[in-house]
One Martini backbone bead per residue (centre of mass of N, CA, C, O) as a GRO file, in nm:
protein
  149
    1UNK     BB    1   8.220  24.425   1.994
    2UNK     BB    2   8.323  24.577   1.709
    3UNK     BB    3   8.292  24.867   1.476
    4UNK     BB    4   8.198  24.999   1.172
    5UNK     BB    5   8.395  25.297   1.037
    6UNK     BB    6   8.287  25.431   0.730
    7UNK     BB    7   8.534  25.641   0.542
    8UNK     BB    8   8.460  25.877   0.282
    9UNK     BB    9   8.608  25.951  -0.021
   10UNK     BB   10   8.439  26.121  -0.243
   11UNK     BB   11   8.368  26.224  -0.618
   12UNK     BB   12   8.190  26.046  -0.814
   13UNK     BB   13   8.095  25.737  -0.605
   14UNK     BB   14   8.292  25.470  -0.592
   15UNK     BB   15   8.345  25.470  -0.292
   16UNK     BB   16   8.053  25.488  -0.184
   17UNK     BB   17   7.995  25.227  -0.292
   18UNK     BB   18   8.178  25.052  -0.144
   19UNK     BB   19   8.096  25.163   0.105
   20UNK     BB   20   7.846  24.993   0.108
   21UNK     BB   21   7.866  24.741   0.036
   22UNK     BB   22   8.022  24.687   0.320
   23UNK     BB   23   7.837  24.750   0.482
   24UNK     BB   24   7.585  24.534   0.395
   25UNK     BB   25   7.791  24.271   0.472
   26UNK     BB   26   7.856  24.329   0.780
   27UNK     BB   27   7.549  24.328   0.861
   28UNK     BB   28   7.470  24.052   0.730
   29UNK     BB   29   7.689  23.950   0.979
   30UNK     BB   30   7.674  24.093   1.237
   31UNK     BB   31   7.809  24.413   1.203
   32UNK     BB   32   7.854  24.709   1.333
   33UNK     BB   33   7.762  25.011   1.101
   34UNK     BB   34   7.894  25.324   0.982
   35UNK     BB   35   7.833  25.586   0.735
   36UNK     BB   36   8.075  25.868   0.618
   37UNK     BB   37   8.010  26.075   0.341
   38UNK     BB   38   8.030  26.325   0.568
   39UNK     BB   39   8.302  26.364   0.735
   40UNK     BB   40   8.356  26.412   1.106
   41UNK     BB   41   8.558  26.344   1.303
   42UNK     BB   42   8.442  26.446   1.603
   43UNK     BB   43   8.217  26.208   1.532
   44UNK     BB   44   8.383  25.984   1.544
   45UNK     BB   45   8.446  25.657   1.678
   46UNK     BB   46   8.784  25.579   1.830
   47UNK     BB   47   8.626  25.358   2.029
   48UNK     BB   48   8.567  25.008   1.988
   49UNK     BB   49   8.697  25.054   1.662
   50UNK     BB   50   8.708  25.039   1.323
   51UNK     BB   51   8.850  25.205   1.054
   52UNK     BB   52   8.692  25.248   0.712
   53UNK     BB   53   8.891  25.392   0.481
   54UNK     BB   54   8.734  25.516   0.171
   55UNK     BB   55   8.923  25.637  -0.109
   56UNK     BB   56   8.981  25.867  -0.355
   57UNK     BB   57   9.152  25.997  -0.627
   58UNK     BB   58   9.186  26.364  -0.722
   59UNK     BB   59   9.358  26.461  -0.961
   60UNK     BB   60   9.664  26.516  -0.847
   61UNK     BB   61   9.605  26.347  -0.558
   62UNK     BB   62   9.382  26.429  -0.417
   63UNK     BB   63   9.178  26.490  -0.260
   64UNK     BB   64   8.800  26.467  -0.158
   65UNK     BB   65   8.610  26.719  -0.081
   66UNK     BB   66   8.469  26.565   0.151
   67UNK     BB   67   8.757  26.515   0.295
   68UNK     BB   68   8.945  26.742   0.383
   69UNK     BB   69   8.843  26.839   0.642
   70UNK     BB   70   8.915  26.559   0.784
   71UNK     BB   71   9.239  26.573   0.743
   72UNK     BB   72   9.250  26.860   0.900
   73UNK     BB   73   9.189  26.707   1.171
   74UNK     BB   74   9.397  26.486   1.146
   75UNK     BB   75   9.633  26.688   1.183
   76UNK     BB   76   9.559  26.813   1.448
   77UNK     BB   77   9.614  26.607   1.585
   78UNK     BB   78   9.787  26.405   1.800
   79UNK     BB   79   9.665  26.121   1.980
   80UNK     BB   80   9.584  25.773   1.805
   81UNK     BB   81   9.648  25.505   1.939
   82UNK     BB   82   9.307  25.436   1.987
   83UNK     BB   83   9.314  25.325   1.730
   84UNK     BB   84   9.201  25.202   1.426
   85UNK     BB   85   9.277  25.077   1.077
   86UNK     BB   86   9.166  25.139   0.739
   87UNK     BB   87   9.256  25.104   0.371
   88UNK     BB   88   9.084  25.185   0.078
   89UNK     BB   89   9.211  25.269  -0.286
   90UNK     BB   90   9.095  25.435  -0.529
   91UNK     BB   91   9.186  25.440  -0.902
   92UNK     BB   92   9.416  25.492  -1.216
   93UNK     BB   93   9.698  25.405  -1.357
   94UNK     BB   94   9.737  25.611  -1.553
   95UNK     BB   95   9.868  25.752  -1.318
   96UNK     BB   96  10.093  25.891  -1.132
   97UNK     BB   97   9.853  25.925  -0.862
   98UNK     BB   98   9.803  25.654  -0.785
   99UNK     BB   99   9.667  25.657  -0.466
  100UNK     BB  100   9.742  25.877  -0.298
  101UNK     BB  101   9.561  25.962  -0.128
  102UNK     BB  102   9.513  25.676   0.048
  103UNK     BB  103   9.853  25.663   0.121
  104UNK     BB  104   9.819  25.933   0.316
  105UNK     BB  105   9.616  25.864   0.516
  106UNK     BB  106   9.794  25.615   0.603
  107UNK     BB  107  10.060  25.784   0.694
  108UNK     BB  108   9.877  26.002   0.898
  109UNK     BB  109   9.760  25.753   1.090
  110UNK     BB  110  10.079  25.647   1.134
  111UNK     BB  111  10.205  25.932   1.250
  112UNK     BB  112   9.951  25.949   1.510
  113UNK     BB  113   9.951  25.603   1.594
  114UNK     BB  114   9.780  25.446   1.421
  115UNK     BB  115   9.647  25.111   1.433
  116UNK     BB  116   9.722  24.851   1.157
  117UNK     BB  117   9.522  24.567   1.053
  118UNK     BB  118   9.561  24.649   0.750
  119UNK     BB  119   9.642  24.634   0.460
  120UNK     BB  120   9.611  24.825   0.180
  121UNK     BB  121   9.378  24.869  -0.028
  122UNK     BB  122   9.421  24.872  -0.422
  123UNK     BB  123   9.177  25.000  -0.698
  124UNK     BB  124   9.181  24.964  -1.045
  125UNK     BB  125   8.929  25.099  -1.261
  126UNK     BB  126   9.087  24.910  -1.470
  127UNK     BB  127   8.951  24.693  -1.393
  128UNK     BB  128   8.732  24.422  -1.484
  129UNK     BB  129   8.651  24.421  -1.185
  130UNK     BB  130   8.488  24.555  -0.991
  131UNK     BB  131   8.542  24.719  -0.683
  132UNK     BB  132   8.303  24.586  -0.483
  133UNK     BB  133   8.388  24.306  -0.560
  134UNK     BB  134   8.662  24.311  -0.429
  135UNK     BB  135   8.655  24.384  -0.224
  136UNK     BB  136   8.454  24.144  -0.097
  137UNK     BB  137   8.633  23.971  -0.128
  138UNK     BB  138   8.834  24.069   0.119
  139UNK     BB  139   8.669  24.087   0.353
  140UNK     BB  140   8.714  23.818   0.495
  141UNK     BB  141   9.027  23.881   0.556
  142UNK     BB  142   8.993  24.138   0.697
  143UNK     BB  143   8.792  23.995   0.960
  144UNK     BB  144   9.054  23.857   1.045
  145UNK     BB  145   9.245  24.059   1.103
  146UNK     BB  146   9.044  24.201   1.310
  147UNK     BB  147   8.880  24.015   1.477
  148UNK     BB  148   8.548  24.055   1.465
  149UNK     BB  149   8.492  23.703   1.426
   0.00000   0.00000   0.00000
């Protein structure tokens, strides 16, 4: 069975707390997960994981300084085609780069061939229900379409 690295972009903790929550539940399940709060690219297993990064938009639509590094390492990347991944957004719809951070790193996960096993969850910090709340909510989903189970 396949590994699941929880890739978090997290600049107030919002992110890293949902990645903290689904980290616990996948665990739960008899999933394994590693979490990675200060991600360095190099250090994470390409193959036989499924990467769920899970980051917040931060300013104008900027990466969560935690992960800057880590963008600029997958922008170097060539092939990529051994990948999983999937991408949880937390944002606030209030602005006009609502969840861009998120957008980006699934284009550029996308254009380095990395193969997308699950649509991106969009999370709007302005919803009723916590963050952590919603993404637990889809994790039954999402590990069905990931066929970890």
């Amino acid at each position: 069975m396949s590994s699941v690295n929880l890739i978090v972009g997290s600049q107030m903790g919002s992110a890293e707390y949902v990645a903290e929550q689904l980290s616990d539940a996948l665990n739960n399940l008899g999933i394994t997960t590693q979490l990675h709060d200060q991600p360095e690219f190099s250090d994470i297993d390409q193959q036989n994981t499924i990467w769920l990064i899970c980051t917040s938009t931060y300013g104008a639509g900027d990466y969560p300084e935690n992960f800057i590094s880590f963008v600029e390492d997958v922008t170097q990347a060539n092939d990529l085609s051994e990948l999983k991944y999937s991408v949880i957004a937390l944002g606030d719809t209030s602005y006009d780069t609502y969840n861009l951070a998120g957008r980006n790193i699934d284009a550029l996960l996308t254009q380095k061939g990395a193969i997308k096993v699950a649509e991106r969850l969009e999370l709007n910090i302005l919803d009723e229900a916590l963050p952590e709340d919603t993404a637990l909510a889809w994790l039954d989903s999402w590990i069905t379409k990931t066929g970890l189970k």
